[in-house]
C-alpha positions as protocol buffer text, in pm:
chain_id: "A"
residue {
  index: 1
  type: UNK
  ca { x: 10030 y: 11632 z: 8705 }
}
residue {
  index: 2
  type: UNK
  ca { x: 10387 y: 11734 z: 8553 }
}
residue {
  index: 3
  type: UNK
  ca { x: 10392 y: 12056 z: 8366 }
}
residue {
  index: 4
  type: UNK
  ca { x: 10468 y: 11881 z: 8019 }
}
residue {
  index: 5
  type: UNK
  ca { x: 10173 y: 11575 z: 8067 }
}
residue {
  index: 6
  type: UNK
  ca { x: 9919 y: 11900 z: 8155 }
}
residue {
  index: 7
  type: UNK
  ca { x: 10058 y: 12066 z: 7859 }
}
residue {
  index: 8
  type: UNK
  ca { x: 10002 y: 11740 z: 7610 }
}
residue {
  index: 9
  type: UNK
  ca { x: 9668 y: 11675 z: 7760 }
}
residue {
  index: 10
  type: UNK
  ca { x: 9492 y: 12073 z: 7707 }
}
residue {
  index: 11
  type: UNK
  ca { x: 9681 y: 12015 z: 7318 }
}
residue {
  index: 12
  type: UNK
  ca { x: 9423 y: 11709 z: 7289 }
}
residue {
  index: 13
  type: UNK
  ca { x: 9116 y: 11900 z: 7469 }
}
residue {
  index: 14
  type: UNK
  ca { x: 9186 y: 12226 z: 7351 }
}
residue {
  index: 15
  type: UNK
  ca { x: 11787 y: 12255 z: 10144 }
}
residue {
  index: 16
  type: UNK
  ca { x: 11946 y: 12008 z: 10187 }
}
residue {
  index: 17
  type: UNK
  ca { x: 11895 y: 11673 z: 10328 }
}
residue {
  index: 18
  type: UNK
  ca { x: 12038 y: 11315 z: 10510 }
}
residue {
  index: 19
  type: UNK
  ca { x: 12046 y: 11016 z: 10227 }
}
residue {
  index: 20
  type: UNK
  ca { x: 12049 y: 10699 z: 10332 }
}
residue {
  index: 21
  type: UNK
  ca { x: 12235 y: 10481 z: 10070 }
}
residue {
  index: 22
  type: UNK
  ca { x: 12146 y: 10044 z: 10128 }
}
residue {
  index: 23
  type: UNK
  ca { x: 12266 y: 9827 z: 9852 }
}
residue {
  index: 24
  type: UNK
  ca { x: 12147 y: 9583 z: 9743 }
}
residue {
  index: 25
  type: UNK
  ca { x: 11805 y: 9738 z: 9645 }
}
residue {
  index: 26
  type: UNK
  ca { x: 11480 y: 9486 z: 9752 }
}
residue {
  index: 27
  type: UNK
  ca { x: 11399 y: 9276 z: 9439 }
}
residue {
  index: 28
  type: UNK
  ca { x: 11064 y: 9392 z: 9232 }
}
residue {
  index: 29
  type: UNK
  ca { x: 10813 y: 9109 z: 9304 }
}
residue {
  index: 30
  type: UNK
  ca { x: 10767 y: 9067 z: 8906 }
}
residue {
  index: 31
  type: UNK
  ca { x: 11044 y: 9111 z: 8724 }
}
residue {
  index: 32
  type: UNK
  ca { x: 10949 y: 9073 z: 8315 }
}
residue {
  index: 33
  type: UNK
  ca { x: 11240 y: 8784 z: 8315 }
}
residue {
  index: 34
  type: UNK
  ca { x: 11030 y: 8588 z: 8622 }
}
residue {
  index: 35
  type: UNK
  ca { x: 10647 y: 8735 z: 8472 }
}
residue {
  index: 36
  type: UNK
  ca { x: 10415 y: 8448 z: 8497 }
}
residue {
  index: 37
  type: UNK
  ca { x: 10027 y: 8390 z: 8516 }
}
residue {
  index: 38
  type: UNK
  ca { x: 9992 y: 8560 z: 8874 }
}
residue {
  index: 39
  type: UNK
  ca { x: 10324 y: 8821 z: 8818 }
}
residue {
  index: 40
  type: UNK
  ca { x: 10215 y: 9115 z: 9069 }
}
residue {
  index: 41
  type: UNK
  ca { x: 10378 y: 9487 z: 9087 }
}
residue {
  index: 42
  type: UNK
  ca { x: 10286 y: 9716 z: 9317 }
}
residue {
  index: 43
  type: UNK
  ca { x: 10211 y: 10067 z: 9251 }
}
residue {
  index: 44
  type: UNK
  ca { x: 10017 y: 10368 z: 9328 }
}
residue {
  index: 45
  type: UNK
  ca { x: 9876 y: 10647 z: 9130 }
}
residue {
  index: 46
  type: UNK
  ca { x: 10017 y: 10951 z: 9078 }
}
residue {
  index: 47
  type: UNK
  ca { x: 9860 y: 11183 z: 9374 }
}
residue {
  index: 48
  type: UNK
  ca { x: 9717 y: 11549 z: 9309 }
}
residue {
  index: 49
  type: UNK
  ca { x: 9514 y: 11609 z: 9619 }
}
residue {
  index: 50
  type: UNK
  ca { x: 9440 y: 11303 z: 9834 }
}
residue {
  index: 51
  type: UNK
  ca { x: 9642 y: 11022 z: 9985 }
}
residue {
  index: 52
  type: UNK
  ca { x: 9652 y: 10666 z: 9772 }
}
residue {
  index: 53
  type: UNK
  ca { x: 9679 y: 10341 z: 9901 }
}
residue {
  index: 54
  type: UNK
  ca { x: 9927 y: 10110 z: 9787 }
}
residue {
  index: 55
  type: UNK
  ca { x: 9801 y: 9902 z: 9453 }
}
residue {
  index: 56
  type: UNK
  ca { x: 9871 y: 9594 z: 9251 }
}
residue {
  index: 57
  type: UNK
  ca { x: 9894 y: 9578 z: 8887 }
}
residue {
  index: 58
  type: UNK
  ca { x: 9850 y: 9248 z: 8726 }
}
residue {
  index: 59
  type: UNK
  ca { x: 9942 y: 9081 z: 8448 }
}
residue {
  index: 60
  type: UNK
  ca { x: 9711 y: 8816 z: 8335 }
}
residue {
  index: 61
  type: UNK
  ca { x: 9930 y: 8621 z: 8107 }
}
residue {
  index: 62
  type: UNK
  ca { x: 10210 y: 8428 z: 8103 }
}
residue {
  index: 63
  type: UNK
  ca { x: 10542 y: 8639 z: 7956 }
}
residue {
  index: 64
  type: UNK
  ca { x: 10889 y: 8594 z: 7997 }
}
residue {
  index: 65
  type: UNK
  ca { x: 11075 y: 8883 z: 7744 }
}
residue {
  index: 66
  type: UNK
  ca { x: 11308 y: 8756 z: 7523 }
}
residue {
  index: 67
  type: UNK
  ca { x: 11677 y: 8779 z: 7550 }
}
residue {
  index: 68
  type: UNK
  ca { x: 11698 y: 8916 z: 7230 }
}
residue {
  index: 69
  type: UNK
  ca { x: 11419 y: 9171 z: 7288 }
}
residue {
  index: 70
  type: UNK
  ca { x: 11608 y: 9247 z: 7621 }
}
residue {
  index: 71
  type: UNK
  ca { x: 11896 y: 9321 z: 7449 }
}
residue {
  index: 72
  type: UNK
  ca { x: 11735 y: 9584 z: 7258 }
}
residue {
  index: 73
  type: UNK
  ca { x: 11611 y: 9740 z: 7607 }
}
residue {
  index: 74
  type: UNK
  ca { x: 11955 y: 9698 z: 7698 }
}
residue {
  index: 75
  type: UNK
  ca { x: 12157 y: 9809 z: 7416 }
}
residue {
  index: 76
  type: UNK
  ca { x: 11892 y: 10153 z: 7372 }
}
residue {
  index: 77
  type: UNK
  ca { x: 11843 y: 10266 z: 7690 }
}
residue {
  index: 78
  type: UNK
  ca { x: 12200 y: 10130 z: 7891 }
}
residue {
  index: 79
  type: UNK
  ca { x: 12135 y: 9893 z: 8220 }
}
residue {
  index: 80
  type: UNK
  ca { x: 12293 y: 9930 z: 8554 }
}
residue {
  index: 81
  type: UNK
  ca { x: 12307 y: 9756 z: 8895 }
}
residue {
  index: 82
  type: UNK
  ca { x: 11997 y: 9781 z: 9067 }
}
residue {
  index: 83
  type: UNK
  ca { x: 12069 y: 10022 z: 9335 }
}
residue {
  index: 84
  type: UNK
  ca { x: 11828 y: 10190 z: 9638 }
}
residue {
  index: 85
  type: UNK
  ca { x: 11790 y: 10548 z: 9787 }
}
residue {
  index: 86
  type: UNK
  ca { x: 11660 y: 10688 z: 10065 }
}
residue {
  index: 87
  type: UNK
  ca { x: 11603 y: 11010 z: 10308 }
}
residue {
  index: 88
  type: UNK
  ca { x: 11360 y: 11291 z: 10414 }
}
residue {
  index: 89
  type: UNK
  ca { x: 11342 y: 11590 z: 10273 }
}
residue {
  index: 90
  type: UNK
  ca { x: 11494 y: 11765 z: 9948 }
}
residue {
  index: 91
  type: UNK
  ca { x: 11810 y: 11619 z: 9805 }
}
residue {
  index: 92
  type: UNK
  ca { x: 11996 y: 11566 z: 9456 }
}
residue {
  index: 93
  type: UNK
  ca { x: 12108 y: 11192 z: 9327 }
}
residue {
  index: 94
  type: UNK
  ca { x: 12352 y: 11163 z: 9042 }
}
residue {
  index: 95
  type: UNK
  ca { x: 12254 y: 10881 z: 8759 }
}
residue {
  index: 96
  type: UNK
  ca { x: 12467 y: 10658 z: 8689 }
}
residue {
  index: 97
  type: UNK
  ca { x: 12730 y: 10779 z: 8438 }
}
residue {
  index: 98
  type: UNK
  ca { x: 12620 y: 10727 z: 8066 }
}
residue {
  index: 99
  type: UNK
  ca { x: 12271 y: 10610 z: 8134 }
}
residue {
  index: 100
  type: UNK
  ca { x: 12024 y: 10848 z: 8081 }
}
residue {
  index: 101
  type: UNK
  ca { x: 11713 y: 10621 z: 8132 }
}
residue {
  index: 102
  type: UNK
  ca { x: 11525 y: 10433 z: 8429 }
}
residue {
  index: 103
  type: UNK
  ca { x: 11264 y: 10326 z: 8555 }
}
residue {
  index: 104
  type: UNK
  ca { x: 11190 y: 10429 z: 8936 }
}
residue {
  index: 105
  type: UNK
  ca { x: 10977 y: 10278 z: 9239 }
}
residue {
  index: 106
  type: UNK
  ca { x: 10887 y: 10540 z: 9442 }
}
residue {
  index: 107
  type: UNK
  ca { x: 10759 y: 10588 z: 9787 }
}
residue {
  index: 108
  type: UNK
  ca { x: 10699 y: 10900 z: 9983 }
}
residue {
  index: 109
  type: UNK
  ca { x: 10489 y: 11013 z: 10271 }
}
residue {
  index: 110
  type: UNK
  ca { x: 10383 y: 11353 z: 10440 }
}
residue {
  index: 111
  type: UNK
  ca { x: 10022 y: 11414 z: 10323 }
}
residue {
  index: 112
  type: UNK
  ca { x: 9954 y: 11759 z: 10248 }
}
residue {
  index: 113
  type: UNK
  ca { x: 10291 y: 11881 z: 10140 }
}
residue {
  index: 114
  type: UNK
  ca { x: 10449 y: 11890 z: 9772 }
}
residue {
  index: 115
  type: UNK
  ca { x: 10656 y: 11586 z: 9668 }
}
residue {
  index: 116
  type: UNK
  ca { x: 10830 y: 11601 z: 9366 }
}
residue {
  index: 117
  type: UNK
  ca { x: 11131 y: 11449 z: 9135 }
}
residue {
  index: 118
  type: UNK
  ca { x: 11321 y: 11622 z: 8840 }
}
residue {
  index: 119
  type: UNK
  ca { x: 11515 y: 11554 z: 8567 }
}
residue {
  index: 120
  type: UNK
  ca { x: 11790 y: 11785 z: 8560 }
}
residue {
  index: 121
  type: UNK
  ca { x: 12040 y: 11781 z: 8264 }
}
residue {
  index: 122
  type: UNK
  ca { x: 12440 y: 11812 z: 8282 }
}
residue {
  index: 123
  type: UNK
  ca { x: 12384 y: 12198 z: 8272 }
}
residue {
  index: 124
  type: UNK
  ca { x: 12135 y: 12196 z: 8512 }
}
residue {
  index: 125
  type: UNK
  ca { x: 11812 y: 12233 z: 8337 }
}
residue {
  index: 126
  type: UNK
  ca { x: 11475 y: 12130 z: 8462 }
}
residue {
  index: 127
  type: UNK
  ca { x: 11400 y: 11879 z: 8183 }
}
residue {
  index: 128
  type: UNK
  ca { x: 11073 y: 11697 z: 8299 }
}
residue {
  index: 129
  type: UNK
  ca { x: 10877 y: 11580 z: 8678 }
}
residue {
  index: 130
  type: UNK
  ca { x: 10824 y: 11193 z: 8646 }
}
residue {
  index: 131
  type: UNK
  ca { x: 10623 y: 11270 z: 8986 }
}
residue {
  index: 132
  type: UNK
  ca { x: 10489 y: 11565 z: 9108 }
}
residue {
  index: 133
  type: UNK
  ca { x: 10224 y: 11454 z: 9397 }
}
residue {
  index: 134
  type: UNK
  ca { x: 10042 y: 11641 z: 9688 }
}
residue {
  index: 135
  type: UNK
  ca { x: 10018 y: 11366 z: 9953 }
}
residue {
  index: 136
  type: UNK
  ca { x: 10175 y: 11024 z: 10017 }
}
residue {
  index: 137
  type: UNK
  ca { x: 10245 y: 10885 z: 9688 }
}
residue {
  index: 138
  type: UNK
  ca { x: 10339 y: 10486 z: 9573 }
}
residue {
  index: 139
  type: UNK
  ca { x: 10398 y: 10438 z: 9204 }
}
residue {
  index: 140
  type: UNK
  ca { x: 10584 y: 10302 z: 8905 }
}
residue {
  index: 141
  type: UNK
  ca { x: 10771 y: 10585 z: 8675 }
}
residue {
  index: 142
  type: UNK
  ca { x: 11022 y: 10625 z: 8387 }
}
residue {
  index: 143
  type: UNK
  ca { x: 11308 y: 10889 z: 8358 }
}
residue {
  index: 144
  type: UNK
  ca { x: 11492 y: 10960 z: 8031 }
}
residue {
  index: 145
  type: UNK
  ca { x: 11283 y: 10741 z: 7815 }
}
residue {
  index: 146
  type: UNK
  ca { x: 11320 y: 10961 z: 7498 }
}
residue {
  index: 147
  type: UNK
  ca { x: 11567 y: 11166 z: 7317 }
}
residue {
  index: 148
  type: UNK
  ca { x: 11519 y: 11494 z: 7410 }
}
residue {
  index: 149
  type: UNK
  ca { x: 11609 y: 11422 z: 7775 }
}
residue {
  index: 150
  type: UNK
  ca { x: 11917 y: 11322 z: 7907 }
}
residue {
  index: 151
  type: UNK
  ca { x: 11898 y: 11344 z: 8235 }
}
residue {
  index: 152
  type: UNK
  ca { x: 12236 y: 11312 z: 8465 }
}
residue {
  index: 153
  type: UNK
  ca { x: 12064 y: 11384 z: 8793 }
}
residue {
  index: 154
  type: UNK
  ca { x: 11691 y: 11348 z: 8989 }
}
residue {
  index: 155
  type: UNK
  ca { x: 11620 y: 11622 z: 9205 }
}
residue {
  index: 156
  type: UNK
  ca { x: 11391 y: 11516 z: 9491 }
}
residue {
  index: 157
  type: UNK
  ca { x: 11212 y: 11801 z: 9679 }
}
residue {
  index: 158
  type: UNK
  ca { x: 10988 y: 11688 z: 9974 }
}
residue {
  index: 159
  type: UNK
  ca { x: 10939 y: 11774 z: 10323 }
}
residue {
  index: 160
  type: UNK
  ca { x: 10903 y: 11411 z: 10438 }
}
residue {
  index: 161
  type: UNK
  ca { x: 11069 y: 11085 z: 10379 }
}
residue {
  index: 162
  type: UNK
  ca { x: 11105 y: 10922 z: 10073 }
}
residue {
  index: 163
  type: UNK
  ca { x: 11217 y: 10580 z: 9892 }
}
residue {
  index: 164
  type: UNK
  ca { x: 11369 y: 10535 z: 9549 }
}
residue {
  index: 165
  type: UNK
  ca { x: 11489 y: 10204 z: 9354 }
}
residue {
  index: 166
  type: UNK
  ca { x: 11604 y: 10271 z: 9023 }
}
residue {
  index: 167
  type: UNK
  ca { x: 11628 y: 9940 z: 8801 }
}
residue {
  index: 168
  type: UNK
  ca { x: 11715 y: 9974 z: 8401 }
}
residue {
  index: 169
  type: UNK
  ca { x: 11458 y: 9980 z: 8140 }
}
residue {
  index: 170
  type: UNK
  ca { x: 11427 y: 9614 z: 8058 }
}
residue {
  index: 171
  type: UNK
  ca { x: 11350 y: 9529 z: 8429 }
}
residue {
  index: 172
  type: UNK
  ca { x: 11005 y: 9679 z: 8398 }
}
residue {
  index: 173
  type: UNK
  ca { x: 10739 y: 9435 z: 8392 }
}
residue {
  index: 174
  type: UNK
  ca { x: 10590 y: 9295 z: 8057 }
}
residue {
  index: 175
  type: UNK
  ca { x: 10249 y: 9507 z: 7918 }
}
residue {
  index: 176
  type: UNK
  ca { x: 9967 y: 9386 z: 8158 }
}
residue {
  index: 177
  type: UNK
  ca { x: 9585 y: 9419 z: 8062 }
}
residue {
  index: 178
  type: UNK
  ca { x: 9443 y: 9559 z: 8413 }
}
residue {
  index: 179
  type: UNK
  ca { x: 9601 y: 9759 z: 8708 }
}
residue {
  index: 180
  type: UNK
  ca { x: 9571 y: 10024 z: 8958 }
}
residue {
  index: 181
  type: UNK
  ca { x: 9768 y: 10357 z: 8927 }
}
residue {
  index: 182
  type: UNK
  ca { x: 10091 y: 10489 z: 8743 }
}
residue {
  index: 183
  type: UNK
  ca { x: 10276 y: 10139 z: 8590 }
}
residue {
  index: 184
  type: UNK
  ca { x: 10557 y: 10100 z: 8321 }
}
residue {
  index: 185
  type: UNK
  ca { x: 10559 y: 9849 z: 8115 }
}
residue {
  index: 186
  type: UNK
  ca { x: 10756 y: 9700 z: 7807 }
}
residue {
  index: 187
  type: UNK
  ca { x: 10584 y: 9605 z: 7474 }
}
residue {
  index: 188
  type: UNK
  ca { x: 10746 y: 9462 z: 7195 }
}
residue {
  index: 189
  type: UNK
  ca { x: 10401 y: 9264 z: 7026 }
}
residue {
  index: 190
  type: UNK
  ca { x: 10324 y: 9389 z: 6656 }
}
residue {
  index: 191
  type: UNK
  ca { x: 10102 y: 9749 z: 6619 }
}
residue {
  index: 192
  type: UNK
  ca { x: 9757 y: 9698 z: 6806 }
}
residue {
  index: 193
  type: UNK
  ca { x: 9480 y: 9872 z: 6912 }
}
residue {
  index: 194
  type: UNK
  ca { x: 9331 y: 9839 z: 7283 }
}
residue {
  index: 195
  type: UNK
  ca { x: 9088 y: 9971 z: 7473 }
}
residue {
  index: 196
  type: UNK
  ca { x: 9224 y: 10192 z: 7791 }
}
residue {
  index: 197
  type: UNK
  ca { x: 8932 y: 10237 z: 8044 }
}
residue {
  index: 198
  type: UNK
  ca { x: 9022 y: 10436 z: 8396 }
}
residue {
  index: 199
  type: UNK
  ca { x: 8797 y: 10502 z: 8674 }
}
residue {
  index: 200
  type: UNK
  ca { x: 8835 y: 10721 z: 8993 }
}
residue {
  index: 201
  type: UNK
  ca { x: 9072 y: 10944 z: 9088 }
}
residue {
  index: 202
  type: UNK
  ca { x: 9112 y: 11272 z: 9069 }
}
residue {
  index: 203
  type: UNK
  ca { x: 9405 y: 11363 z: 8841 }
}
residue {
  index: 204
  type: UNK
  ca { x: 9384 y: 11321 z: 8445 }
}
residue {
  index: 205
  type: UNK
  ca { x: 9428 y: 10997 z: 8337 }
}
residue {
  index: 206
  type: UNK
  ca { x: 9705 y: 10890 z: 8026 }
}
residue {
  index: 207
  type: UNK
  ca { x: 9915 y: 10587 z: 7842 }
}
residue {
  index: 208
  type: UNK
  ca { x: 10210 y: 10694 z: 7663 }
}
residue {
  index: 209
  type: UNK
  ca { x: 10423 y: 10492 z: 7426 }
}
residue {
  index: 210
  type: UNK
  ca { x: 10843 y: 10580 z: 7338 }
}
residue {
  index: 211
  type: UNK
  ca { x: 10874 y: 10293 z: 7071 }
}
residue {
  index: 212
  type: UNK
  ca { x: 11259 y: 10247 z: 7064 }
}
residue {
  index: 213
  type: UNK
  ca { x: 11264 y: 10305 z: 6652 }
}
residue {
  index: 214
  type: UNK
  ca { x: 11125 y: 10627 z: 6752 }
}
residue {
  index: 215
  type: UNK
  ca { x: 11275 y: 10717 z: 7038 }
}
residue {
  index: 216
  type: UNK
  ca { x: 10999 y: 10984 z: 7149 }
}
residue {
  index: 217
  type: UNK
  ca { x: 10703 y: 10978 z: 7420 }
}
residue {
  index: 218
  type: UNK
  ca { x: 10390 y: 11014 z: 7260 }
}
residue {
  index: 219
  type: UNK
  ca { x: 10046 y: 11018 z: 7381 }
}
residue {
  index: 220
  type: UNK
  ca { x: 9837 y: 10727 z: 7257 }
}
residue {
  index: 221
  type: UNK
  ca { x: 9501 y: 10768 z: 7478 }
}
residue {
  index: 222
  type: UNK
  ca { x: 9390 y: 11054 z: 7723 }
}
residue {
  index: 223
  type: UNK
  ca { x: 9121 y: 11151 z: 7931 }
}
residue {
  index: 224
  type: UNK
  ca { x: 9091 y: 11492 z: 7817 }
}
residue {
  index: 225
  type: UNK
  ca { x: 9181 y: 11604 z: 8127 }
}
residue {
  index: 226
  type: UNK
  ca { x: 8935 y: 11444 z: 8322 }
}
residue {
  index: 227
  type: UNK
  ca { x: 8969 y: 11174 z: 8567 }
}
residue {
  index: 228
  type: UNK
  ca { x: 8824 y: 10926 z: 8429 }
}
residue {
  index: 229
  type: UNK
  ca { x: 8883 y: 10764 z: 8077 }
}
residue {
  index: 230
  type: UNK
  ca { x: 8778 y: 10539 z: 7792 }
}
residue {
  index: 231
  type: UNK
  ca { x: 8943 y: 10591 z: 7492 }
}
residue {
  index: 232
  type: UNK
  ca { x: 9137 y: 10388 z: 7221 }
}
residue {
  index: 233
  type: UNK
  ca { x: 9557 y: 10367 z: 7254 }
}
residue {
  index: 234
  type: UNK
  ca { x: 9678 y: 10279 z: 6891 }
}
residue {
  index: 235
  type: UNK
  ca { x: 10001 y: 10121 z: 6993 }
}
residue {
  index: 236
  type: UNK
  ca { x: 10295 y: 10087 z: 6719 }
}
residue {
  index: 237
  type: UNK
  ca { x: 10545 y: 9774 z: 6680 }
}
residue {
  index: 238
  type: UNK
  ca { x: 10739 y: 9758 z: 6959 }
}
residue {
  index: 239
  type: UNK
  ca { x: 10970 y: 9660 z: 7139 }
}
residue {
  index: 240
  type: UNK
  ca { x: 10835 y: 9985 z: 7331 }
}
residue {
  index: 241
  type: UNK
  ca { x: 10789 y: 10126 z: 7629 }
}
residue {
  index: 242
  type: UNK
  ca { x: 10453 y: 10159 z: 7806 }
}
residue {
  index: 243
  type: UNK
  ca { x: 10339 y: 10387 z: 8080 }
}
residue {
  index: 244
  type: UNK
  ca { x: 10019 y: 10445 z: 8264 }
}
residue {
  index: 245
  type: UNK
  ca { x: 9940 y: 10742 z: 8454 }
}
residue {
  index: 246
  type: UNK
  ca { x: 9603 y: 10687 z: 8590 }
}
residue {
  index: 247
  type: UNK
  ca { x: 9404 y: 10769 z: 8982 }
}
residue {
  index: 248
  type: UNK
  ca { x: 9238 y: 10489 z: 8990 }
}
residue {
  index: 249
  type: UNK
  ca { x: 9201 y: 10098 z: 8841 }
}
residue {
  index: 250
  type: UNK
  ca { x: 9241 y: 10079 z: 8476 }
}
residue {
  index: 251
  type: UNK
  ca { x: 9247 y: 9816 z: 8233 }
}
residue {
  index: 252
  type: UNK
  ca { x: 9398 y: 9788 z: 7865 }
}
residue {
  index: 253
  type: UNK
  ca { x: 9219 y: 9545 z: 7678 }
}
């Protein structure tokens, strides 16, 4: 778990490397502008100590986001071409220019070695770890989601090879009741209150909300540090944005 999500979670309780650059990226099976009934994303937990297979998270109802609740997306967090990055071992990728925000789908292999990504700012401060896994890791993440961090580069340290595709915001899929691992999603229903149950794993289990009128991550339902979780997320108006960190199947009901 990254330093800060370890940090939130006890406050409840208690060098160089070959990149291979391919454009365009592969298409997301479920973008939110093609979500249907049977829209799929695939997407494995966050790893802290054992390998994860590759999962699905699906969305069990038809949604297609707005254009005008796209827009938002857009205008807030800045879009870009979809683009794709690749190598082994540790390397540094500039953002695009202006656009502090992303979401990432991340592969990366070598079990039993440290694999991690950072948010480093224009003066080269460590600003957050979307990803910080021991293990081969498969997953769904954000970057520079609120408005403390403005990251202009991700700083990838592994020992093995590793996949990126960085999409903008509004590409993530639509919120989805059930899944399996760490998942962003996009809200933008009225406040509501659901039910976030997680089981297996062995990493702490979390959904956090950055509701664009706030522009700040918070914490809406935690594990306590445990791995497994039932607990209550309060979510605000959106149009927001989701994410589940979780080892195992969860649902959000």
């Amino acid at each position: 778990m990254r330093p800060r999500l370890l940090t939130a979670v006890l406050a409840l309780t208690l060098a160089t490397s070959s990149v291979t650059v391919l454009l365009p990226a592969p298409a997301r099976a479920a973008d939110p502008v093609q979500a249907s009934t049977s829209a799929q994303a695939s997407g494995t937990a966050r790893a802290s100590g054992t390998a994860r297979a590759s999962s699905t998270a699906l969305a069990t109802t038809t949604t297609t986001i707005p254009a005008a609740v796209r827009k938002q997306y857009d205008d807030h967090y800045g879009t870009f071409p979809t683009f794709y990055r690749s190598g082994s071992g540790s390397t540094s990728i500039p953002l695009p220019q202006g656009k502090r925000s992303g979401i990432l789908t991340v592969t990366a292999d070598r079990a039993g070695k440290d694999f991690e990504i950072q948010e480093i700012s224009s003066t080269g401060v460590h600003l957050d770890s979307p990803v910080w896994a021991t293990g081969p890791y498969s997953g769904h993440v954000a970057y520079g989601t609120d408005s403390w961090r403005a990251p202009s580069v991700l700083k990838v340290i592994a020992t093995g090879h590793w996949s990126l595709t960085f999409r903008p915001v509004a590409r993530a899929l639509p919120l989805t009741s059930a899944g399996h691992g760490d998942e962003v999603m996009l809200y933008w229903g009225a406040a509501t209150s659901r039910r976030f149950v997680s089981e297996g794993g062995d990493m702490a289990c979390l959904v956090r909300e950055t509701p664009i009128a706030l522009d700040y991550e918070t914490i809406v339902a935690s594990s306590g540090g445990h791995a497994e979780c039932n607990a209550t997320a309060h979510l605000r108006k959106g149009p927001s944005v989701i994410q589940v960190n979780s080892g195992g199947d969860w649902t959000l009901r």
